[in-house]
Amino acid sequence: MASSSPFILLLLPFILLLSPIAAHNVTRILADLPDFSAFNQFLSQSLVAAEINRRQTITVLVVDNAAAAPLSSLDAETLKSVLSIHVILDYFDTYKIHNLRRRTTLFTTLYQTTGVAENNMGFLNFTHLADDRLAFGSGVKGSPLTATYVKAVTAKPYNISVLQISGAIVPPGITDAPLAPFGAPITVVPEPLAPAPAPADDDAPDADAPAADSPAPTADSPAPAPDSPAPASGPAPDSDASAPGEADEDNSSAGRIAGDITAGLLATVAAVLML
Ligand SMILES: *[C@@H]1O[C@H](CO)[C@@H](O)[C@H](O)[C@H]1NC(C)=O
Ligand SMILES: *[C@@H]1O[C@H](CO)[C@@H](O)[C@H](O)[C@H]1NC(C)=O
Ligand SMILES: *[C@@H]1O[C@H](CO)[C@@H](O)[C@H](O)[C@H]1NC(C)=O
Ligand SMILES: *[C@@H]1O[C@H](CO)[C@@H](O)[C@H](O)[C@H]1NC(C)=O
């Protein structure tokens, strides 16, 4: 064996760790869906697509071509910021998003990682309304909820979920330039925090909800007190079904990376012992 080989062997786990493993390609996922071609184009040209592909546990909120059209009025930098706000740093598929314990919470978005987000701009306000609509708005205090959940587009548990929402979310103050209108605030039924009585869910046919969602409201019986800390559940992959608070970082993938590093170290130790 050449003298350099053991050294390369030692480095191998780290080389593997550092090379980006493209687990998904959001451009390709959306390429099959002409309804989202404009949004897909924006993701590519802003390079936010590459950012999405680099991350392993992620949710992308997309809008159809009609709702994406006003985004073309934004300058390149603002467009990139706005798109980053549509990327949630956790995995929420249709089941998880319908069954969050908290009726309202802030989702951490990719924009928050840029370090330039101020005034809660890097967060999305998610609110499960009393009429069962799932509403989204900027996390900026006092800003209205402006979009609602439409449907699940793609889900690759627990790596990437793509959800369609009704309109793009553009936080007030993200640019000094006057903004084209991005849709009126949605009408919010009073008392969005009141837990919907379970029987009401059975009576009202929910067009959006796939069959898998139906048993959920009964299973999720405890009253979703907004301020109660998420109970620590087991280490099952969907244990983070409870809503993350604003302080809840992308813990699952951090844990996974830590695990990878441990595995890499073990492999290195094994390689050393075998020499
Ligand atoms: C992602 O998919 C698009 C469209 O198929 C392709 O052009 C691009 O090269 C892919 N990116 C990566 C990193 O594989
Ligand atoms: C989200 O927005 C609604 C409506 O503006 C508000 O009542 C709620 O407190 C907000 N949620 C959070 C977590 O800030
Ligand atoms: C999710 O990502 C992990 C790590 O990159 C990968 O091993 C796994 O195959 C991916 N799952 C899917 C469904 O793509
Ligand atoms: C993240 O995970 C670690 C270990 O699994 C745990 O100790 C910690 O409390 C978690 N943090 C959050 C914010 O959930």
mmCIF file of C-alpha atoms and ligand atoms in Angstrom:
data_model
loop_
_atom_site.group_PDB
_atom_site.id
_atom_site.type_symbol
_atom_site.label_atom_id
_atom_site.label_comp_id
_atom_site.label_asym_id
_atom_site.label_seq_id
_atom_site.Cartn_x
_atom_site.Cartn_y
_atom_site.Cartn_z
ATOM 1 C CA MET A 1 0.000 0.000 0.000
ATOM 2 C CA ALA A 2 1.345 3.434 -0.894
ATOM 3 C CA SER A 3 2.243 5.464 2.153
ATOM 4 C CA SER A 4 -0.356 8.119 1.353
ATOM 5 C CA SER A 5 -3.268 5.695 1.260
ATOM 6 C CA PRO A 6 -3.883 5.397 5.017
ATOM 7 C CA PHE A 7 -3.983 9.138 5.244
ATOM 8 C CA ILE A 8 -6.642 9.313 2.553
ATOM 9 C CA LEU A 9 -8.537 6.572 4.354
ATOM 10 C CA LEU A 10 -8.487 8.669 7.493
ATOM 11 C CA LEU A 11 -9.859 11.659 5.635
ATOM 12 C CA LEU A 12 -12.487 9.747 3.720
ATOM 13 C CA PRO A 13 -15.305 10.072 6.262
ATOM 14 C CA PHE A 14 -14.780 13.808 6.392
ATOM 15 C CA ILE A 15 -14.596 14.130 2.619
ATOM 16 C CA LEU A 16 -17.897 12.260 2.387
ATOM 17 C CA LEU A 17 -19.347 14.423 5.124
ATOM 18 C CA LEU A 18 -18.384 17.640 3.408
ATOM 19 C CA SER A 19 -19.551 16.766 -0.083
ATOM 20 C CA PRO A 20 -23.114 17.989 -0.506
ATOM 21 C CA ILE A 21 -25.454 15.062 -1.012
ATOM 22 C CA ALA A 22 -28.232 16.300 -3.265
ATOM 23 C CA ALA A 23 -31.140 14.544 -1.589
ATOM 24 C CA HIS A 24 -33.654 16.495 -3.633
ATOM 25 C CA ASN A 25 -33.820 18.981 -6.458
ATOM 26 C CA VAL A 26 -36.689 21.438 -6.092
ATOM 27 C CA THR A 27 -36.243 22.610 -9.675
ATOM 28 C CA ARG A 28 -36.858 19.110 -10.933
ATOM 29 C CA ILE A 29 -39.776 18.564 -8.538
ATOM 30 C CA LEU A 30 -41.547 21.663 -9.878
ATOM 31 C CA ALA A 31 -40.515 21.116 -13.495
ATOM 32 C CA ASP A 32 -43.351 18.613 -13.954
ATOM 33 C CA LEU A 33 -45.927 21.119 -12.716
ATOM 34 C CA PRO A 34 -46.669 23.887 -15.237
ATOM 35 C CA ASP A 35 -48.866 25.727 -12.686
ATOM 36 C CA PHE A 36 -45.722 26.596 -10.753
ATOM 37 C CA SER A 37 -43.352 27.346 -13.635
ATOM 38 C CA ALA A 38 -43.102 31.056 -12.789
ATOM 39 C CA PHE A 39 -42.281 30.403 -9.134
ATOM 40 C CA ASN A 40 -39.825 27.698 -10.180
ATOM 41 C CA GLN A 41 -38.120 30.139 -12.521
ATOM 42 C CA PHE A 42 -37.841 32.702 -9.710
ATOM 43 C CA LEU A 43 -36.340 30.100 -7.376
ATOM 44 C CA SER A 44 -33.684 29.223 -9.940
ATOM 45 C CA GLN A 45 -32.745 32.728 -11.002
ATOM 46 C CA SER A 46 -32.471 33.928 -7.385
ATOM 47 C CA LEU A 47 -30.352 30.860 -6.485
ATOM 48 C CA VAL A 48 -32.763 30.126 -3.636
ATOM 49 C CA ALA A 49 -33.307 26.736 -5.316
ATOM 50 C CA ALA A 50 -29.684 25.783 -4.639
ATOM 51 C CA GLU A 51 -30.116 26.845 -1.005
ATOM 52 C CA ILE A 52 -33.209 24.627 -0.736
ATOM 53 C CA ASN A 53 -31.398 21.643 -2.226
ATOM 54 C CA ARG A 54 -28.555 22.028 0.243
ATOM 55 C CA ARG A 55 -30.898 21.532 3.182
ATOM 56 C CA GLN A 56 -32.252 18.189 4.266
ATOM 57 C CA THR A 57 -35.372 19.017 6.232
ATOM 58 C CA ILE A 58 -37.340 21.702 4.544
ATOM 59 C CA THR A 59 -40.761 22.944 3.444
ATOM 60 C CA VAL A 60 -41.240 25.176 0.419
ATOM 61 C CA LEU A 61 -44.401 27.253 0.071
ATOM 62 C CA VAL A 62 -45.180 27.849 -3.585
ATOM 63 C CA VAL A 63 -47.789 29.907 -5.436
ATOM 64 C CA ASP A 64 -49.291 29.333 -8.858
ATOM 65 C CA ASN A 65 -48.384 31.413 -11.893
ATOM 66 C CA ALA A 66 -51.175 33.948 -11.404
ATOM 67 C CA ALA A 67 -50.154 34.590 -7.791
ATOM 68 C CA ALA A 68 -46.456 34.660 -8.719
ATOM 69 C CA ALA A 69 -46.892 37.317 -11.412
ATOM 70 C CA PRO A 70 -46.651 40.343 -9.044
ATOM 71 C CA LEU A 71 -43.267 39.048 -7.824
ATOM 72 C CA SER A 72 -41.739 40.056 -11.151
ATOM 73 C CA SER A 73 -42.053 43.700 -10.060
ATOM 74 C CA LEU A 74 -39.519 43.151 -7.262
ATOM 75 C CA ASP A 75 -35.843 43.961 -7.695
ATOM 76 C CA ALA A 76 -33.502 40.965 -7.616
ATOM 77 C CA GLU A 77 -32.423 41.384 -3.998
ATOM 78 C CA THR A 78 -35.954 41.813 -2.666
ATOM 79 C CA LEU A 79 -37.161 38.876 -4.751
ATOM 80 C CA LYS A 80 -34.483 36.685 -3.202
ATOM 81 C CA SER A 81 -35.474 37.800 0.300
ATOM 82 C CA VAL A 82 -39.166 37.224 -0.379
ATOM 83 C CA LEU A 83 -38.533 33.763 -1.807
ATOM 84 C CA SER A 84 -36.376 32.875 1.211
ATOM 85 C CA ILE A 85 -39.350 33.703 3.412
ATOM 86 C CA HIS A 86 -41.270 30.960 1.591
ATOM 87 C CA VAL A 87 -38.786 28.326 2.722
ATOM 88 C CA ILE A 88 -39.495 26.925 6.196
ATOM 89 C CA LEU A 89 -36.580 25.264 7.985
ATOM 90 C CA ASP A 90 -38.519 22.184 9.005
ATOM 91 C CA TYR A 91 -40.577 19.481 7.374
ATOM 92 C CA PHE A 92 -44.337 20.074 7.331
ATOM 93 C CA ASP A 93 -46.437 17.912 5.078
ATOM 94 C CA THR A 94 -50.207 18.165 4.838
ATOM 95 C CA TYR A 95 -50.710 15.924 7.856
ATOM 96 C CA LYS A 96 -48.285 17.791 10.101
ATOM 97 C CA ILE A 97 -49.536 21.225 9.111
ATOM 98 C CA HIS A 98 -53.137 20.259 9.802
ATOM 99 C CA ASN A 99 -52.281 18.799 13.177
ATOM 100 C CA LEU A 100 -49.940 21.237 14.853
ATOM 101 C CA ARG A 101 -50.719 21.455 18.541
ATOM 102 C CA ARG A 102 -50.555 25.220 18.580
ATOM 103 C CA ARG A 103 -53.227 27.159 16.751
ATOM 104 C CA THR A 104 -50.744 29.890 15.937
ATOM 105 C CA THR A 105 -46.985 29.823 15.777
ATOM 106 C CA LEU A 106 -44.023 31.375 14.052
ATOM 107 C CA PHE A 107 -42.110 29.300 11.517
ATOM 108 C CA THR A 108 -38.417 30.024 11.055
ATOM 109 C CA THR A 109 -37.587 30.601 7.406
ATOM 110 C CA LEU A 110 -34.463 30.562 5.303
ATOM 111 C CA TYR A 111 -34.464 34.363 5.346
ATOM 112 C CA GLN A 112 -33.788 34.280 9.080
ATOM 113 C CA THR A 113 -30.437 32.582 8.391
ATOM 114 C CA THR A 114 -29.191 35.480 6.268
ATOM 115 C CA GLY A 115 -28.575 37.596 9.352
ATOM 116 C CA VAL A 116 -30.151 40.624 7.737
ATOM 117 C CA ALA A 117 -33.715 39.822 8.752
ATOM 118 C CA GLU A 118 -35.014 42.319 11.242
ATOM 119 C CA ASN A 119 -38.305 42.942 12.959
ATOM 120 C CA ASN A 120 -39.376 39.254 12.765
ATOM 121 C CA MET A 121 -39.208 39.396 8.975
ATOM 122 C CA GLY A 122 -37.495 36.021 8.911
ATOM 123 C CA PHE A 123 -40.520 34.352 10.453
ATOM 124 C CA LEU A 124 -43.867 33.317 9.055
ATOM 125 C CA ASN A 125 -47.003 33.538 11.120
ATOM 126 C CA PHE A 126 -48.978 30.331 10.783
ATOM 127 C CA THR A 127 -52.503 30.367 12.179
ATOM 128 C CA HIS A 128 -55.077 27.586 12.130
ATOM 129 C CA LEU A 129 -58.273 29.608 11.881
ATOM 130 C CA ALA A 130 -61.495 28.699 13.645
ATOM 131 C CA ASP A 131 -63.116 27.954 10.282
ATOM 132 C CA ASP A 132 -60.334 25.402 9.697
ATOM 133 C CA ARG A 133 -58.442 27.383 7.085
ATOM 134 C CA LEU A 134 -54.676 27.363 7.489
ATOM 135 C CA ALA A 135 -53.476 30.934 7.163
ATOM 136 C CA PHE A 136 -50.040 32.417 6.622
ATOM 137 C CA GLY A 137 -48.666 35.901 6.987
ATOM 138 C CA SER A 138 -45.437 37.693 7.676
ATOM 139 C CA GLY A 139 -44.053 37.290 11.199
ATOM 140 C CA VAL A 140 -43.677 41.071 11.419
ATOM 141 C CA LYS A 141 -45.788 42.167 14.370
ATOM 142 C CA GLY A 142 -49.218 43.420 13.396
ATOM 143 C CA SER A 143 -48.962 42.339 9.774
ATOM 144 C CA PRO A 144 -52.038 40.622 8.379
ATOM 145 C CA LEU A 145 -52.458 37.019 7.394
ATOM 146 C CA THR A 146 -52.492 37.154 3.604
ATOM 147 C CA ALA A 147 -52.414 33.609 2.279
ATOM 148 C CA THR A 148 -54.077 30.287 2.935
ATOM 149 C CA TYR A 149 -53.033 26.702 2.427
ATOM 150 C CA VAL A 150 -54.265 25.311 -0.890
ATOM 151 C CA LYS A 151 -52.834 21.832 -1.257
ATOM 152 C CA ALA A 152 -49.856 19.573 -0.901
ATOM 153 C CA VAL A 153 -47.717 19.529 -4.024
ATOM 154 C CA THR A 154 -44.971 17.064 -3.086
ATOM 155 C CA ALA A 155 -43.858 15.274 0.040
ATOM 156 C CA LYS A 156 -40.677 13.287 0.505
ATOM 157 C CA PRO A 157 -40.731 12.504 4.214
ATOM 158 C CA TYR A 158 -38.867 13.860 6.079
ATOM 159 C CA ASN A 159 -36.672 15.733 3.634
ATOM 160 C CA ILE A 160 -38.743 18.068 1.540
ATOM 161 C CA SER A 161 -42.365 19.077 1.432
ATOM 162 C CA VAL A 162 -43.827 21.463 -1.126
ATOM 163 C CA LEU A 163 -47.127 23.108 -0.203
ATOM 164 C CA GLN A 164 -49.178 25.470 -2.337
ATOM 165 C CA ILE A 165 -50.490 28.633 -0.705
ATOM 166 C CA SER A 166 -52.899 31.128 -2.215
ATOM 167 C CA GLY A 167 -50.581 34.110 -2.482
ATOM 168 C CA ALA A 168 -47.006 35.255 -2.049
ATOM 169 C CA ILE A 169 -46.112 36.665 1.363
ATOM 170 C CA VAL A 170 -44.273 39.970 1.187
ATOM 171 C CA PRO A 171 -43.490 41.471 4.601
ATOM 172 C CA PRO A 172 -44.175 45.160 5.075
ATOM 173 C CA GLY A 173 -40.899 47.085 5.055
ATOM 174 C CA ILE A 174 -38.840 44.496 3.165
ATOM 175 C CA THR A 175 -38.038 47.115 0.566
ATOM 176 C CA ASP A 176 -38.216 50.888 0.522
ATOM 177 C CA ALA A 177 -39.643 50.815 -2.954
ATOM 178 C CA PRO A 178 -43.424 50.969 -3.137
ATOM 179 C CA LEU A 179 -44.786 47.465 -3.491
ATOM 180 C CA ALA A 180 -47.308 46.254 -5.980
ATOM 181 C CA PRO A 181 -50.355 44.910 -4.197
ATOM 182 C CA PHE A 182 -49.905 41.307 -3.144
ATOM 183 C CA GLY A 183 -53.478 40.589 -2.283
ATOM 184 C CA ALA A 184 -55.806 41.849 0.395
ATOM 185 C CA PRO A 185 -55.554 40.442 3.903
ATOM 186 C CA ILE A 186 -57.714 37.376 4.184
ATOM 187 C CA THR A 187 -60.836 37.698 6.268
ATOM 188 C CA VAL A 188 -60.122 36.327 9.685
ATOM 189 C CA VAL A 189 -62.963 34.877 11.680
ATOM 190 C CA PRO A 190 -62.820 36.255 15.226
ATOM 191 C CA GLU A 191 -61.257 34.106 17.937
ATOM 192 C CA PRO A 192 -58.698 32.307 15.803
ATOM 193 C CA LEU A 193 -57.301 30.675 18.925
ATOM 194 C CA ALA A 194 -60.482 28.899 19.963
ATOM 195 C CA PRO A 195 -60.054 25.179 19.443
ATOM 196 C CA ALA A 196 -62.635 23.957 16.968
ATOM 197 C CA PRO A 197 -65.003 21.474 18.587
ATOM 198 C CA ALA A 198 -64.253 18.008 17.269
ATOM 199 C CA PRO A 199 -67.780 17.153 16.049
ATOM 200 C CA ALA A 200 -67.818 20.268 13.847
ATOM 201 C CA ASP A 201 -64.926 18.818 11.888
ATOM 202 C CA ASP A 202 -66.948 15.739 11.051
ATOM 203 C CA ASP A 203 -69.957 17.733 9.917
ATOM 204 C CA ALA A 204 -68.087 20.102 7.664
ATOM 205 C CA PRO A 205 -66.677 18.277 4.672
ATOM 206 C CA ASP A 206 -63.159 19.553 4.174
ATOM 207 C CA ALA A 207 -62.462 19.611 0.463
ATOM 208 C CA ASP A 208 -58.749 20.068 0.978
ATOM 209 C CA ALA A 209 -58.155 17.353 3.474
ATOM 210 C CA PRO A 210 -57.133 13.984 2.138
ATOM 211 C CA ALA A 211 -58.603 10.933 3.826
ATOM 212 C CA ALA A 212 -55.493 10.481 5.945
ATOM 213 C CA ASP A 213 -56.335 13.674 7.787
ATOM 214 C CA SER A 214 -59.768 12.607 8.922
ATOM 215 C CA PRO A 215 -58.870 10.589 12.022
ATOM 216 C CA ALA A 216 -56.464 13.250 13.182
ATOM 217 C CA PRO A 217 -58.762 15.756 14.949
ATOM 218 C CA THR A 218 -59.952 13.106 17.370
ATOM 219 C CA ALA A 219 -56.436 11.825 18.026
ATOM 220 C CA ASP A 220 -55.258 15.348 18.685
ATOM 221 C CA SER A 221 -57.824 15.866 21.418
ATOM 222 C CA PRO A 222 -55.892 17.905 24.012
ATOM 223 C CA ALA A 223 -56.783 21.559 23.975
ATOM 224 C CA PRO A 224 -54.097 23.368 21.996
ATOM 225 C CA ALA A 225 -53.192 26.002 24.523
ATOM 226 C CA PRO A 226 -50.969 28.337 22.537
ATOM 227 C CA ASP A 227 -48.561 29.038 25.334
ATOM 228 C CA SER A 228 -48.042 25.548 26.675
ATOM 229 C CA PRO A 229 -44.612 24.184 25.826
ATOM 230 C CA ALA A 230 -44.626 21.388 23.297
ATOM 231 C CA PRO A 231 -44.578 18.163 25.268
ATOM 232 C CA ALA A 232 -41.457 16.155 24.730
ATOM 233 C CA SER A 233 -42.457 13.060 22.844
ATOM 234 C CA GLY A 234 -40.462 10.032 21.819
ATOM 235 C CA PRO A 235 -37.708 10.088 19.217
ATOM 236 C CA ALA A 236 -40.035 8.905 16.466
ATOM 237 C CA PRO A 237 -39.407 10.728 13.163
ATOM 238 C CA ASP A 238 -42.673 12.620 13.443
ATOM 239 C CA SER A 239 -42.183 13.494 17.102
ATOM 240 C CA ASP A 240 -41.783 17.113 16.071
ATOM 241 C CA ALA A 241 -45.369 17.172 14.866
ATOM 242 C CA SER A 242 -45.900 19.768 17.521
ATOM 243 C CA ALA A 243 -45.296 23.235 16.270
ATOM 244 C CA PRO A 244 -41.835 24.573 16.793
ATOM 245 C CA GLY A 245 -41.711 27.824 18.638
ATOM 246 C CA GLU A 246 -39.722 30.651 17.201
ATOM 247 C CA ALA A 247 -36.691 29.520 19.183
ATOM 248 C CA ASP A 248 -36.948 25.997 17.849
ATOM 249 C CA GLU A 249 -34.205 25.727 15.302
ATOM 250 C CA ASP A 250 -33.863 22.961 12.774
ATOM 251 C CA ASN A 251 -33.127 20.526 15.566
ATOM 252 C CA SER A 252 -33.814 17.326 13.736
ATOM 253 C CA SER A 253 -31.273 17.925 11.009
ATOM 254 C CA ALA A 254 -28.778 19.294 13.501
ATOM 255 C CA GLY A 255 -29.142 16.033 15.361
ATOM 256 C CA ARG A 256 -28.745 14.113 12.137
ATOM 257 C CA ILE A 257 -25.566 15.979 11.276
ATOM 258 C CA ALA A 258 -24.224 15.355 14.775
ATOM 259 C CA GLY A 259 -25.011 11.703 14.199
ATOM 260 C CA ASP A 260 -23.168 11.772 10.887
ATOM 261 C CA ILE A 261 -20.144 13.333 12.545
ATOM 262 C CA THR A 262 -20.181 10.661 15.258
ATOM 263 C CA ALA A 263 -20.407 7.976 12.599
ATOM 264 C CA GLY A 264 -17.533 9.617 10.742
ATOM 265 C CA LEU A 265 -15.387 9.664 13.874
ATOM 266 C CA LEU A 266 -16.174 6.032 14.605
ATOM 267 C CA ALA A 267 -15.211 5.114 11.053
ATOM 268 C CA THR A 268 -11.962 6.999 11.490
ATOM 269 C CA VAL A 269 -11.194 5.220 14.747
ATOM 270 C CA ALA A 270 -11.970 1.904 13.088
ATOM 271 C CA ALA A 271 -9.645 2.779 10.196
ATOM 272 C CA VAL A 272 -6.856 3.658 12.625
ATOM 273 C CA LEU A 273 -7.288 0.414 14.553
ATOM 274 C CA MET A 274 -7.140 -1.609 11.342
ATOM 275 C CA LEU A 275 -3.822 -0.058 10.241
HETATM 276 C C1 LIG B 1 -31.874 20.085 -10.840
HETATM 277 O O1 LIG B 1 -32.787 19.817 -11.881
HETATM 278 C C2 LIG B 1 -32.677 20.713 -12.987
HETATM 279 C C3 LIG B 1 -33.812 20.403 -13.943
HETATM 280 O O2 LIG B 1 -33.915 19.028 -14.148
HETATM 281 C C4 LIG B 1 -31.285 20.575 -13.606
HETATM 282 O O3 LIG B 1 -31.163 21.485 -14.689
HETATM 283 C C5 LIG B 1 -30.235 20.873 -12.540
HETATM 284 O O4 LIG B 1 -28.950 20.650 -13.075
HETATM 285 C C6 LIG B 1 -30.428 19.998 -11.325
HETATM 286 N N1 LIG B 1 -29.522 20.431 -10.274
HETATM 287 C C7 LIG B 1 -28.728 19.582 -9.622
HETATM 288 C C8 LIG B 1 -27.856 20.175 -8.574
HETATM 289 O O5 LIG B 1 -28.719 18.383 -9.868
HETATM 290 C C1 LIG B 2 -50.401 35.580 13.940
HETATM 291 O O1 LIG B 2 -51.279 36.533 13.433
HETATM 292 C C2 LIG B 2 -52.538 36.569 14.123
HETATM 293 C C3 LIG B 2 -53.416 37.536 13.373
HETATM 294 O O2 LIG B 2 -52.743 38.737 13.118
HETATM 295 C C4 LIG B 2 -52.292 36.964 15.557
HETATM 296 O O3 LIG B 2 -53.500 36.969 16.265
HETATM 297 C C5 LIG B 2 -51.346 35.957 16.207
HETATM 298 O O4 LIG B 2 -51.008 36.353 17.502
HETATM 299 C C6 LIG B 2 -50.068 35.831 15.397
HETATM 300 N N1 LIG B 2 -49.299 34.709 15.920
HETATM 301 C C7 LIG B 2 -48.062 34.825 16.421
HETATM 302 C C8 LIG B 2 -47.445 33.577 16.910
HETATM 303 O O5 LIG B 2 -47.477 35.890 16.437
HETATM 304 C C1 LIG B 3 -33.664 12.037 2.730
HETATM 305 O O1 LIG B 3 -32.335 12.462 2.948
HETATM 306 C C2 LIG B 3 -31.474 11.444 3.401
HETATM 307 C C3 LIG B 3 -30.119 12.059 3.695
HETATM 308 O O2 LIG B 3 -29.673 12.805 2.611
HETATM 309 C C4 LIG B 3 -31.397 10.350 2.337
HETATM 310 O O3 LIG B 3 -30.586 9.288 2.813
HETATM 311 C C5 LIG B 3 -32.795 9.814 2.059
HETATM 312 O O4 LIG B 3 -32.760 8.868 1.022
HETATM 313 C C6 LIG B 3 -33.708 10.954 1.674
HETATM 314 N N1 LIG B 3 -35.070 10.468 1.530
HETATM 315 C C7 LIG B 3 -35.776 10.682 0.426
HETATM 316 C C8 LIG B 3 -37.172 10.143 0.439
HETATM 317 O O5 LIG B 3 -35.332 11.298 -0.535
HETATM 318 C C1 LIG B 4 -32.528 19.741 20.398
HETATM 319 O O1 LIG B 4 -32.144 18.415 20.596
HETATM 320 C C2 LIG B 4 -31.375 18.216 21.772
HETATM 321 C C3 LIG B 4 -30.889 16.784 21.787
HETATM 322 O O2 LIG B 4 -31.742 15.939 21.048
HETATM 323 C C4 LIG B 4 -32.225 18.566 22.979
HETATM 324 O O3 LIG B 4 -31.456 18.406 24.179
HETATM 325 C C5 LIG B 4 -32.657 19.998 22.865
HETATM 326 O O4 LIG B 4 -33.520 20.338 23.931
HETATM 327 C C6 LIG B 4 -33.373 20.227 21.556
HETATM 328 N N1 LIG B 4 -33.659 21.629 21.401
HETATM 329 C C7 LIG B 4 -34.861 22.063 21.045
HETATM 330 C C8 LIG B 4 -34.972 23.544 20.884
HETATM 331 O O5 LIG B 4 -35.801 21.320 20.826
#
